PDB file of C-alpha atoms and ligand atoms in Angstrom:
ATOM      1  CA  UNK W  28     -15.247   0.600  -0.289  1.00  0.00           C
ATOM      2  CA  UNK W  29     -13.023   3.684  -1.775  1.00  0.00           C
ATOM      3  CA  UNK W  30     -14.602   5.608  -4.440  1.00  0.00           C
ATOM      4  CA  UNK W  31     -12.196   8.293  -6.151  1.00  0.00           C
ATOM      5  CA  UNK W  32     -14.278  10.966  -8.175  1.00  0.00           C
ATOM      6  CA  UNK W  33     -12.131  13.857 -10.536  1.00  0.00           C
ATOM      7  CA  UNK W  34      -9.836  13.874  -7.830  1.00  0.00           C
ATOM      8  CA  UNK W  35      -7.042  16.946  -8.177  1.00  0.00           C
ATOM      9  CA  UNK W  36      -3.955  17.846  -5.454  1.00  0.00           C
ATOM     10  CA  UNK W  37      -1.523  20.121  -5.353  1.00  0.00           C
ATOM     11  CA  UNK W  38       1.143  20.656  -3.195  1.00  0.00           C
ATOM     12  CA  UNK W  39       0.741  24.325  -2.733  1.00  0.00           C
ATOM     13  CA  UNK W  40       0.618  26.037  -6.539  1.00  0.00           C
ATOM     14  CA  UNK W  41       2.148  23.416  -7.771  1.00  0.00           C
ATOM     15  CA  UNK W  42      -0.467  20.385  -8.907  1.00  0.00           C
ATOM     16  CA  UNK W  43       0.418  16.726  -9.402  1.00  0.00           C
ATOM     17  CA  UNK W  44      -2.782  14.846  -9.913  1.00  0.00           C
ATOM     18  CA  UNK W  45      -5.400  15.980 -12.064  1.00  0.00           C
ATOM     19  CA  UNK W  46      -9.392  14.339 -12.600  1.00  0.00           C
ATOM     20  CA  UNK W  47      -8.144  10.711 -10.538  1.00  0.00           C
ATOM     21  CA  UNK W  48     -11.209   8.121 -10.595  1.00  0.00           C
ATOM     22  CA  UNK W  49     -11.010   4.819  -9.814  1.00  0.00           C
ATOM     23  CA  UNK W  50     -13.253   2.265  -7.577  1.00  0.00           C
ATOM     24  CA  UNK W  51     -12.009  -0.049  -4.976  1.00  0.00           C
ATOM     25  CA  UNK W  52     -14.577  -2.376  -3.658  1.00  0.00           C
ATOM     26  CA  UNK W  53     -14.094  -5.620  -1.359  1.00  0.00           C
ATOM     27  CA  UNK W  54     -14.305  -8.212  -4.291  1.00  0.00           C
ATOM     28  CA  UNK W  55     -11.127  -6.731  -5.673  1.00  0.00           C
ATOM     29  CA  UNK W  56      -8.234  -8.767  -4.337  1.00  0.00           C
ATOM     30  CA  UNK W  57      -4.738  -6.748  -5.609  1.00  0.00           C
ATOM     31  CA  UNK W  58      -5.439  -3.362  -7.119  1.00  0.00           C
ATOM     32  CA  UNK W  59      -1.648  -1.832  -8.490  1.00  0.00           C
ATOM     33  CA  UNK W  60      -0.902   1.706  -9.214  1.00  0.00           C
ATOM     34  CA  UNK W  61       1.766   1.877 -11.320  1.00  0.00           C
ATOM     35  CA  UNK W  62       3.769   4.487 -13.137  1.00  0.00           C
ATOM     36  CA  UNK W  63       6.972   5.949 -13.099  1.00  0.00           C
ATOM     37  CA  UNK W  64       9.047   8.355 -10.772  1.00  0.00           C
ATOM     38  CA  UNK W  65       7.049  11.306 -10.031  1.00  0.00           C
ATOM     39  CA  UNK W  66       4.149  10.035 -11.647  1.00  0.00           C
ATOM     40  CA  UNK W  67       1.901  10.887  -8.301  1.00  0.00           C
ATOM     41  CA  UNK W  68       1.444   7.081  -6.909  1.00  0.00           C
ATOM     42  CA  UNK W  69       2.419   8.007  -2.712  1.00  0.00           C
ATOM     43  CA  UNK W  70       0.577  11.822  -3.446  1.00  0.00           C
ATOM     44  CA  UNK W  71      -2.707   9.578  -4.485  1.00  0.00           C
ATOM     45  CA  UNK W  72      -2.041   6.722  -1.619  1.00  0.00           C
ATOM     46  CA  UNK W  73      -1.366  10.082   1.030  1.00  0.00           C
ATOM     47  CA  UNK W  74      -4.243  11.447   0.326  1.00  0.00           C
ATOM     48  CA  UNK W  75      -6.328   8.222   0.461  1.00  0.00           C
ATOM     49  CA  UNK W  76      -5.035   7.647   3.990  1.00  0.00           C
ATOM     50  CA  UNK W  77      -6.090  11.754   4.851  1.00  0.00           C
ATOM     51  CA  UNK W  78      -2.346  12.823   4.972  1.00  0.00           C
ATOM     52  CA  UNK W  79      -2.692  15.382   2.400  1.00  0.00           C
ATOM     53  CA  UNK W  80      -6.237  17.174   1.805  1.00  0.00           C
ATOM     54  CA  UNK W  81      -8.034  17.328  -1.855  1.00  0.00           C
ATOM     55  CA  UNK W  82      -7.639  20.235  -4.059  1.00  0.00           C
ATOM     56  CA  UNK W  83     -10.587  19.234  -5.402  1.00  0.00           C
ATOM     57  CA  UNK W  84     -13.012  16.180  -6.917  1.00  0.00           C
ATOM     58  CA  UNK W  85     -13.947  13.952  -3.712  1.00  0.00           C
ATOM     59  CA  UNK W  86     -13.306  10.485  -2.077  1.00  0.00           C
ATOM     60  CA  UNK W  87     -15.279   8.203  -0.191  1.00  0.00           C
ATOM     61  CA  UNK W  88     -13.865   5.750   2.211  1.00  0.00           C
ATOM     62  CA  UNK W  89     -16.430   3.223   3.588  1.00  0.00           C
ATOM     63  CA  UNK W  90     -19.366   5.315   2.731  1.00  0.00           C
ATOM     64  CA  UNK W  91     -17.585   8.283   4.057  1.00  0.00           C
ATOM     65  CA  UNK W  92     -16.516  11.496   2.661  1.00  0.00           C
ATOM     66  CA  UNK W  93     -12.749  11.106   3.539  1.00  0.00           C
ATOM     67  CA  UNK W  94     -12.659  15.788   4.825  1.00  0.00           C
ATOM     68  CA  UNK W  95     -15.079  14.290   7.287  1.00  0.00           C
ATOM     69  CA  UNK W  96     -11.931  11.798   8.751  1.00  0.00           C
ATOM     70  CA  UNK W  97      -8.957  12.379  10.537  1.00  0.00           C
ATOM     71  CA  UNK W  98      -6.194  10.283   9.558  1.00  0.00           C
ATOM     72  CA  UNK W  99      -6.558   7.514  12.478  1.00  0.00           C
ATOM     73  CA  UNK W 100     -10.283   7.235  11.945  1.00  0.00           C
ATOM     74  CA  UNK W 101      -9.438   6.252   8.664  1.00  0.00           C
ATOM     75  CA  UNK W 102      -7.169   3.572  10.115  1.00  0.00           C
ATOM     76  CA  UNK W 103      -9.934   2.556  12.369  1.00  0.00           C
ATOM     77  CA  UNK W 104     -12.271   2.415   9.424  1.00  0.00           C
ATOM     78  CA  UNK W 105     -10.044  -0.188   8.055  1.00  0.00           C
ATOM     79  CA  UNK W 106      -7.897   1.686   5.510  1.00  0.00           C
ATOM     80  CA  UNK W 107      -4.307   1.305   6.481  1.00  0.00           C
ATOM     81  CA  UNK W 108      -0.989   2.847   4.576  1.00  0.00           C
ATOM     82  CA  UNK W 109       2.337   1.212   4.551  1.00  0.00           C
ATOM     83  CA  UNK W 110       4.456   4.039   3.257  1.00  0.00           C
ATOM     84  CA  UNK W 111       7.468   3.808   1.030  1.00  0.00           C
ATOM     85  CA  UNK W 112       9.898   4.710   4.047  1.00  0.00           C
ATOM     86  CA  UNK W 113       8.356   2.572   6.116  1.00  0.00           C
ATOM     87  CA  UNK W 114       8.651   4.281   8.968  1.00  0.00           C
ATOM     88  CA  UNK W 115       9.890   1.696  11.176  1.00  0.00           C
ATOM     89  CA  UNK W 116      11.187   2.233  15.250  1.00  0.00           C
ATOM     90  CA  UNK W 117      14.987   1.269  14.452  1.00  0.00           C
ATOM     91  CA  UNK W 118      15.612   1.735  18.149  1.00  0.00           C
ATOM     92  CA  UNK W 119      12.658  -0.678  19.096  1.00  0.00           C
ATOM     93  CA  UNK W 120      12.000  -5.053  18.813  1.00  0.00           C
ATOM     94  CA  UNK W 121      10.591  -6.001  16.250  1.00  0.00           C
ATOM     95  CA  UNK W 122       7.963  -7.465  18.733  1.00  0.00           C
ATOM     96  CA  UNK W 123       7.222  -4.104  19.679  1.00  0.00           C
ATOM     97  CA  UNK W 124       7.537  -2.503  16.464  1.00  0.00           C
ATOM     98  CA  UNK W 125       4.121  -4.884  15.630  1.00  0.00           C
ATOM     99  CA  UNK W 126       2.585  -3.853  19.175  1.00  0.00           C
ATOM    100  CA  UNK W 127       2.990  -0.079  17.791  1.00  0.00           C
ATOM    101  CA  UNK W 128       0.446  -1.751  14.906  1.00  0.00           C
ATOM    102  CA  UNK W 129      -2.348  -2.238  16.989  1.00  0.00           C
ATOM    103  CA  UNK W 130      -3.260   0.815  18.825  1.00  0.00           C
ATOM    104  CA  UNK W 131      -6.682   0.247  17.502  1.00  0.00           C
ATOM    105  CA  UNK W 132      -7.533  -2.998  18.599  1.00  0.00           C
ATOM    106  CA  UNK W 133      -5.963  -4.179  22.052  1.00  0.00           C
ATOM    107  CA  UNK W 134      -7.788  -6.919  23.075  1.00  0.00           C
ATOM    108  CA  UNK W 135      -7.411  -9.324  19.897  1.00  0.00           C
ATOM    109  CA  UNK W 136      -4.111  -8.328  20.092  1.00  0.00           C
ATOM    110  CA  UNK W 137      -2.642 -12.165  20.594  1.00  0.00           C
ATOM    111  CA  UNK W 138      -4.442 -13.872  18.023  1.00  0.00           C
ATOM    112  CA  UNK W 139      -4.047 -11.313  15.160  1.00  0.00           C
ATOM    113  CA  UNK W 140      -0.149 -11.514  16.164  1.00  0.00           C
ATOM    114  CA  UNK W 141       0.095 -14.988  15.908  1.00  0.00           C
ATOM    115  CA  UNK W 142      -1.911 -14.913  12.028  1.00  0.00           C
ATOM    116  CA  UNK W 143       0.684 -12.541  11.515  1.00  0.00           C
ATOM    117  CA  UNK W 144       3.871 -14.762  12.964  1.00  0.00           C
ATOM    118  CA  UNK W 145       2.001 -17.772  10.561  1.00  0.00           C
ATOM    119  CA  UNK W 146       2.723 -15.438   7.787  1.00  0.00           C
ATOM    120  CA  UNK W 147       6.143 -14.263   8.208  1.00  0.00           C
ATOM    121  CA  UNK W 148       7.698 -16.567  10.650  1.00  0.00           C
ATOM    122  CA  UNK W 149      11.285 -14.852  10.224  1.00  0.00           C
ATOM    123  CA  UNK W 150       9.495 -12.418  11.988  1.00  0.00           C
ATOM    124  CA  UNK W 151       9.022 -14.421  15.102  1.00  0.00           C
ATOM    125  CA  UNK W 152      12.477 -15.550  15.196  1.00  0.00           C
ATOM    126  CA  UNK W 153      13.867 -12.251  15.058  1.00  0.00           C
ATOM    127  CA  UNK W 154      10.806 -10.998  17.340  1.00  0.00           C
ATOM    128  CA  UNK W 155      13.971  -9.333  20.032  1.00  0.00           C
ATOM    129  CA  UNK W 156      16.242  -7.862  17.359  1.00  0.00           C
ATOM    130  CA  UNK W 157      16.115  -4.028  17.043  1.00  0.00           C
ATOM    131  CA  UNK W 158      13.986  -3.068  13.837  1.00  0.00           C
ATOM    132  CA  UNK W 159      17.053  -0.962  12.332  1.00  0.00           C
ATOM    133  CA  UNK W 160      19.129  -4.302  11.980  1.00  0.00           C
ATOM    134  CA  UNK W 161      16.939  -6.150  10.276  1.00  0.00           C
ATOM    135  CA  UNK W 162      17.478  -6.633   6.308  1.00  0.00           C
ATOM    136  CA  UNK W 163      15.605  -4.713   4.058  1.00  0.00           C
ATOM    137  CA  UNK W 164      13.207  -7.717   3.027  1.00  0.00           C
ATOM    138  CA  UNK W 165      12.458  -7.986   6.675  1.00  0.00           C
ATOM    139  CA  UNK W 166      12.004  -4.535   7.430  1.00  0.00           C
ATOM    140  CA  UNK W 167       9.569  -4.211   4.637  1.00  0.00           C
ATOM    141  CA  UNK W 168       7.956  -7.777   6.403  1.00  0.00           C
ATOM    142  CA  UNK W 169       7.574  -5.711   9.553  1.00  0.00           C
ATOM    143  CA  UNK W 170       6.115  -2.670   7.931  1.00  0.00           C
ATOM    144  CA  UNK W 171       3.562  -5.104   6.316  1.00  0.00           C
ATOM    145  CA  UNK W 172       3.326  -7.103   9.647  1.00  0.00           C
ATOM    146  CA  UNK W 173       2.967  -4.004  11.435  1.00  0.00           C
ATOM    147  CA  UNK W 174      -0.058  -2.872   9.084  1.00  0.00           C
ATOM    148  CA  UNK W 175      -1.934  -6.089   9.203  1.00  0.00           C
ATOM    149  CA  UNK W 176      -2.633  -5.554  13.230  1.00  0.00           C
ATOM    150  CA  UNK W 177      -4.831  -2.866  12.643  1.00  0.00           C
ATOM    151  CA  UNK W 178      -6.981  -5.602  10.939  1.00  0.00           C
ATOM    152  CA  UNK W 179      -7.585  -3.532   8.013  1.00  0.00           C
ATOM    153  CA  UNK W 180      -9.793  -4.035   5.275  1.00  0.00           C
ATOM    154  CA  UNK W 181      -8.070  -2.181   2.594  1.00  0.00           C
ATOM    155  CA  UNK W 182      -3.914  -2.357   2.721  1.00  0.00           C
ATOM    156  CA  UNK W 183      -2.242   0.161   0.858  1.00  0.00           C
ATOM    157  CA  UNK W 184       1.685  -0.969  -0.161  1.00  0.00           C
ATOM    158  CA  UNK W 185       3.657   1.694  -1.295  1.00  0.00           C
ATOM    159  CA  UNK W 186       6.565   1.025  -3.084  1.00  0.00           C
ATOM    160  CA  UNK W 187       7.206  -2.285  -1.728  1.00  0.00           C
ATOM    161  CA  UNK W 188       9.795  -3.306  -3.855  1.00  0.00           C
ATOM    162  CA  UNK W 189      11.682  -0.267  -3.098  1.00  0.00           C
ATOM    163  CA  UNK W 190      15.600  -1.388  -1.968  1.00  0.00           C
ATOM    164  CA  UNK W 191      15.057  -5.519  -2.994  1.00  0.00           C
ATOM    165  CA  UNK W 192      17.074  -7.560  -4.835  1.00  0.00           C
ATOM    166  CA  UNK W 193      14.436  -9.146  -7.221  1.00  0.00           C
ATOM    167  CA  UNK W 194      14.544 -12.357  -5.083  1.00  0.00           C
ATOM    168  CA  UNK W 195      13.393 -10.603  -2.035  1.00  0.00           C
ATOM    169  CA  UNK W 196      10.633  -8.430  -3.959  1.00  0.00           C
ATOM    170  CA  UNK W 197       9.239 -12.000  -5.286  1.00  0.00           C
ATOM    171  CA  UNK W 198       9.196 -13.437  -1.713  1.00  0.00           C
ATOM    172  CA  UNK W 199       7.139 -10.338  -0.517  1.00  0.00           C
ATOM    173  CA  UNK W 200       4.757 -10.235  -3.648  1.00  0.00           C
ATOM    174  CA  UNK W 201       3.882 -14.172  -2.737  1.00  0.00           C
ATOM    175  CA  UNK W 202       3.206 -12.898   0.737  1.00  0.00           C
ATOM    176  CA  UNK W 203       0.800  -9.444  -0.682  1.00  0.00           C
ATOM    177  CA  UNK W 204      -1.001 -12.917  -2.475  1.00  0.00           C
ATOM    178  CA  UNK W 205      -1.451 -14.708   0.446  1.00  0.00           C
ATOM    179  CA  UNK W 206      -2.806 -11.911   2.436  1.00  0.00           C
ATOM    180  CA  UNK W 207      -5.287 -10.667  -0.439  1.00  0.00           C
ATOM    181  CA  UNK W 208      -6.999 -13.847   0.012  1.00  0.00           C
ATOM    182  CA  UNK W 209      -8.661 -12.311   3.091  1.00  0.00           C
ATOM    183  CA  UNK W 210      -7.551  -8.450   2.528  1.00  0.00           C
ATOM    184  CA  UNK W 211      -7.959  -6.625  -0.210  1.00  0.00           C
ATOM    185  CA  UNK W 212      -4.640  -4.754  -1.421  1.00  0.00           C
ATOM    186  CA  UNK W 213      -3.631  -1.690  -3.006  1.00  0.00           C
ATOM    187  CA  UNK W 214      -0.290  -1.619  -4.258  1.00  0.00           C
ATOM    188  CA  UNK W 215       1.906   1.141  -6.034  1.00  0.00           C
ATOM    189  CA  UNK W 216       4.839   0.270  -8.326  1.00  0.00           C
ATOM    190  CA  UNK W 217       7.142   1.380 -10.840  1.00  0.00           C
ATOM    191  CA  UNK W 218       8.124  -2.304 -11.706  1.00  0.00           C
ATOM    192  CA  UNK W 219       5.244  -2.012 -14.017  1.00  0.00           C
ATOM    193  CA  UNK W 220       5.830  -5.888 -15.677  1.00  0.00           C
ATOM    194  CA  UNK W 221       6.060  -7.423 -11.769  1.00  0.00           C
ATOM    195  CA  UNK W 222       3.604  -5.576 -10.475  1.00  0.00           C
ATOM    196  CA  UNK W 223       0.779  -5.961 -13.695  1.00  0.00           C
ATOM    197  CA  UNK W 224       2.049  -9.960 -12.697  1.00  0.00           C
ATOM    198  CA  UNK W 225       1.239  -9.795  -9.665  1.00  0.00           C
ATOM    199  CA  UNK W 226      -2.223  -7.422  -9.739  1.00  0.00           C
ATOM    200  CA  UNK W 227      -5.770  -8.450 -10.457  1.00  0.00           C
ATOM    201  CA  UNK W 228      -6.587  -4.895 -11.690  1.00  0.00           C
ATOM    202  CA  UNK W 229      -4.446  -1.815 -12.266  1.00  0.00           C
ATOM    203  CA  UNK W 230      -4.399   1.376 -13.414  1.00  0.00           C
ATOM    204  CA  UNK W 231      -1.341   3.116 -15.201  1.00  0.00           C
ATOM    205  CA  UNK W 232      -1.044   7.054 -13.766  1.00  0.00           C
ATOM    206  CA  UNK W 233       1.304   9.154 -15.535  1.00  0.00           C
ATOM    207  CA  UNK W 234       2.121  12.782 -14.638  1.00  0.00           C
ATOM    208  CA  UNK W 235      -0.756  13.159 -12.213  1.00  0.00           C
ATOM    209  CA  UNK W 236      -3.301  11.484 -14.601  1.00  0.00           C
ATOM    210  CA  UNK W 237      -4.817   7.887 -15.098  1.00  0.00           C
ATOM    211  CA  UNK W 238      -3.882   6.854 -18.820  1.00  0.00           C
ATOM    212  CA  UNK W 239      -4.865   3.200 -18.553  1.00  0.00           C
ATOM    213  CA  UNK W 240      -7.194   0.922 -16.157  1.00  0.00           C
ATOM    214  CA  UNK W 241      -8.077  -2.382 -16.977  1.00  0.00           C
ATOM    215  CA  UNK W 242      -7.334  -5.961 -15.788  1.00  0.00           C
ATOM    216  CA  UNK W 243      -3.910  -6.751 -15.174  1.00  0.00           C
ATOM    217  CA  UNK W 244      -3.553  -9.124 -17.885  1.00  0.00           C
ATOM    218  CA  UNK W 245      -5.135  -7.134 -20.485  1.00  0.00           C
ATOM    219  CA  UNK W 246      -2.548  -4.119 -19.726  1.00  0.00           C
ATOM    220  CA  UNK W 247       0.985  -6.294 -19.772  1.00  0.00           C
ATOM    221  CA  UNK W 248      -0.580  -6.761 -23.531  1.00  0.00           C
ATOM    222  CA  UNK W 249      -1.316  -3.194 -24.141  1.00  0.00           C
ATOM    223  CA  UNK W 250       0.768  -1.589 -26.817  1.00  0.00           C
ATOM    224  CA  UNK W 251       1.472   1.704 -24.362  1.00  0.00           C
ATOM    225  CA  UNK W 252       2.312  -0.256 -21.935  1.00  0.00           C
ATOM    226  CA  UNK W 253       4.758  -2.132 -23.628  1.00  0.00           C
ATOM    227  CA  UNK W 254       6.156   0.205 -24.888  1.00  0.00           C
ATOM    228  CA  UNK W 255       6.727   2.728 -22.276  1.00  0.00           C
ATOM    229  CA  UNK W 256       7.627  -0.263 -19.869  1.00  0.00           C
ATOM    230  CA  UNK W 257       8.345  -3.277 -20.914  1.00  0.00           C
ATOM    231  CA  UNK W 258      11.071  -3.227 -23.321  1.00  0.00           C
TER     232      UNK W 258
HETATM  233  N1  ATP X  13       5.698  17.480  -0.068  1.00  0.00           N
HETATM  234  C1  ATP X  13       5.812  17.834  -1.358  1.00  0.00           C
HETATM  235  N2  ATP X  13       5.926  19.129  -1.724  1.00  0.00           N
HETATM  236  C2  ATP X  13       6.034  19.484  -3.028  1.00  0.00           C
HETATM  237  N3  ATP X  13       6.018  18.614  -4.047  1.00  0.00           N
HETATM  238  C3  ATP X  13       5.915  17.317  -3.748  1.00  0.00           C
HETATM  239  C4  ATP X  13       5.810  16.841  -2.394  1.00  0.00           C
HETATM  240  N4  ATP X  13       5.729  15.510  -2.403  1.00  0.00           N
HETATM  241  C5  ATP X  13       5.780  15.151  -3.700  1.00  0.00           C
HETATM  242  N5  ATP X  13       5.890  16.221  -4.519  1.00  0.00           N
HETATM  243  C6  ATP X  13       5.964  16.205  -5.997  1.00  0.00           C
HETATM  244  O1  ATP X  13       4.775  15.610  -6.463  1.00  0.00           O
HETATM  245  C7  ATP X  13       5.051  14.774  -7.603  1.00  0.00           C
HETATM  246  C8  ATP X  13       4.524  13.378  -7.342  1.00  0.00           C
HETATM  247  O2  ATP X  13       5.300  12.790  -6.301  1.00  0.00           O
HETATM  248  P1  ATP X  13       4.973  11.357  -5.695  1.00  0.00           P
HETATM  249  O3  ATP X  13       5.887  11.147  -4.565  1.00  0.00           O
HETATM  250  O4  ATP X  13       3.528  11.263  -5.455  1.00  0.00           O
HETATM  251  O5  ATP X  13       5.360  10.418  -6.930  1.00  0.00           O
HETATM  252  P2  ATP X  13       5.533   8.843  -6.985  1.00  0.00           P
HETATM  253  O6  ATP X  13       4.750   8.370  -8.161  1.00  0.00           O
HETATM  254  O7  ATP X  13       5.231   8.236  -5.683  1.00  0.00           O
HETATM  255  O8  ATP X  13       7.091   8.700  -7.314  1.00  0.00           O
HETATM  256  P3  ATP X  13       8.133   7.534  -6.859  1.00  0.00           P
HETATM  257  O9  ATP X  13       7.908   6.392  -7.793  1.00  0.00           O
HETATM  258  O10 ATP X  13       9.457   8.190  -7.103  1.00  0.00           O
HETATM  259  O11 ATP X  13       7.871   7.215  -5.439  1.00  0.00           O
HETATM  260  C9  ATP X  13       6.549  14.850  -7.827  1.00  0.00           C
HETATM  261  O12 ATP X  13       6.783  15.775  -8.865  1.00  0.00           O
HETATM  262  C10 ATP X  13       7.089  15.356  -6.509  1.00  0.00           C
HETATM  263  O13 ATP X  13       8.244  16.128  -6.699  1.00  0.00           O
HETATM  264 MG1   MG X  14       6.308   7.146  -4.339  1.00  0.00          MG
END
């Protein structure tokens, strides 16, 4: 589905990936990203989602070359970004914070809703309470809730752990499980041990550049990995 070949940006002279490839394809179920502050993970997920345009190297979404896209055909292709801030209307419901999610698709509206309610039913209880006074779990449950009524085919989490107690961040990781079952998930993460936990596959970028990809499991029992990491 997303093919990633010597992929460099640069935020004007400065550059901050260098030569990315990886492969995405729909038998992957949870896909991590994972690296440290700075390291380039929202640069790489930006430009995947058509936010910020290639220096150079190419990717292909769904067979496509992605300077051929705008950023919502790439949503309606099925590749959809929750971003680290995610972005939510404070002023607005929840209920219509998730409407806002499905621009794409009106008519299944109801029934991809209510998969969604099944999945995070705090979100149906709170369906009338203004976005911006929700807790942070359930903001980031809205931003993922939000995401899921594009019916995507790829999700791309950025950051999700970003502002959770560990308790919460476990909670949301069992729901990215759940939802890979039908969805297949990219994740980025700087809880490197959680995330490696949590992935099928992953690959380790560090100052703009992929160091490491292998299965998850292999990598929480590589040697740089442990020791950059997992102390
Ligand atoms: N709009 C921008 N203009 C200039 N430089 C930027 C911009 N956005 C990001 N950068 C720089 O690009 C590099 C990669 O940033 P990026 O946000 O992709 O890292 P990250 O891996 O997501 O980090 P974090 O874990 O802190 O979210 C950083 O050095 C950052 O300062
Ligand atoms: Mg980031």
């Amino acid at each position: 589905m997303i093919t990633v070949d010597e992929l460099s940006v640069a935020y004007g002279d400065l550059q901050v990936l260098w030569d990315i490839s990886m492969e995405v394809t729909e038998s992957d179920g949870i896909v991590a990203i994972v690296g440290s502050n700075g390291a380039g993970k929202t640069t790489l997920l930006k430009t995947l989602s058509g936010l910020i345009k290639p220096k150079s190297g190419s990717v292909t979404l769904f067979e496509e070359d992605i300077n051929t896209l705008s950023p919502e055909d790439i949503v309606r292709q099925g590749f959809v970004h929750v971003p680290e801030a995610r972005n939510l209307f404070t002023e607005m419901t929840v209920i219509e914070n998730i409407e806002m999610g499905a621009y794409t698709n009106r008519e299944e509206r109801q029934r991809i809703m209510d998969d969604v309610f099944e999945l995070f039913p705090v979100l149906q209880e709170r369906r009338k309470q203004q976005a911006g006074t929700l807790s942070g779990g359930e903001q980031q449950m809205l931003a993922i809730g939000r995401g899921l009524m594009a019916q995507p085919k790829v999700l791309a989490l950025d950051e999700l752990s970003v502002g959770l107690a560990p308790m919460l961040t476990r909670r949301v990781f069992e729901k990215v499980e759940a939802i890979s079952e039908e969805v297949t998930v990219i994740l980025t993460e700087q809880h490197v041990n959680e995330a490696l936990e949590l992935a099928d596959r992953a690959y380790l970028l560090e100052n703009g550049r992929i160091i490491a990809e292998d299965d998850a499991d292999a990598l929480l029992d590589d040697n740089r990995i442990i020791r950059t990491y997992l102390r």
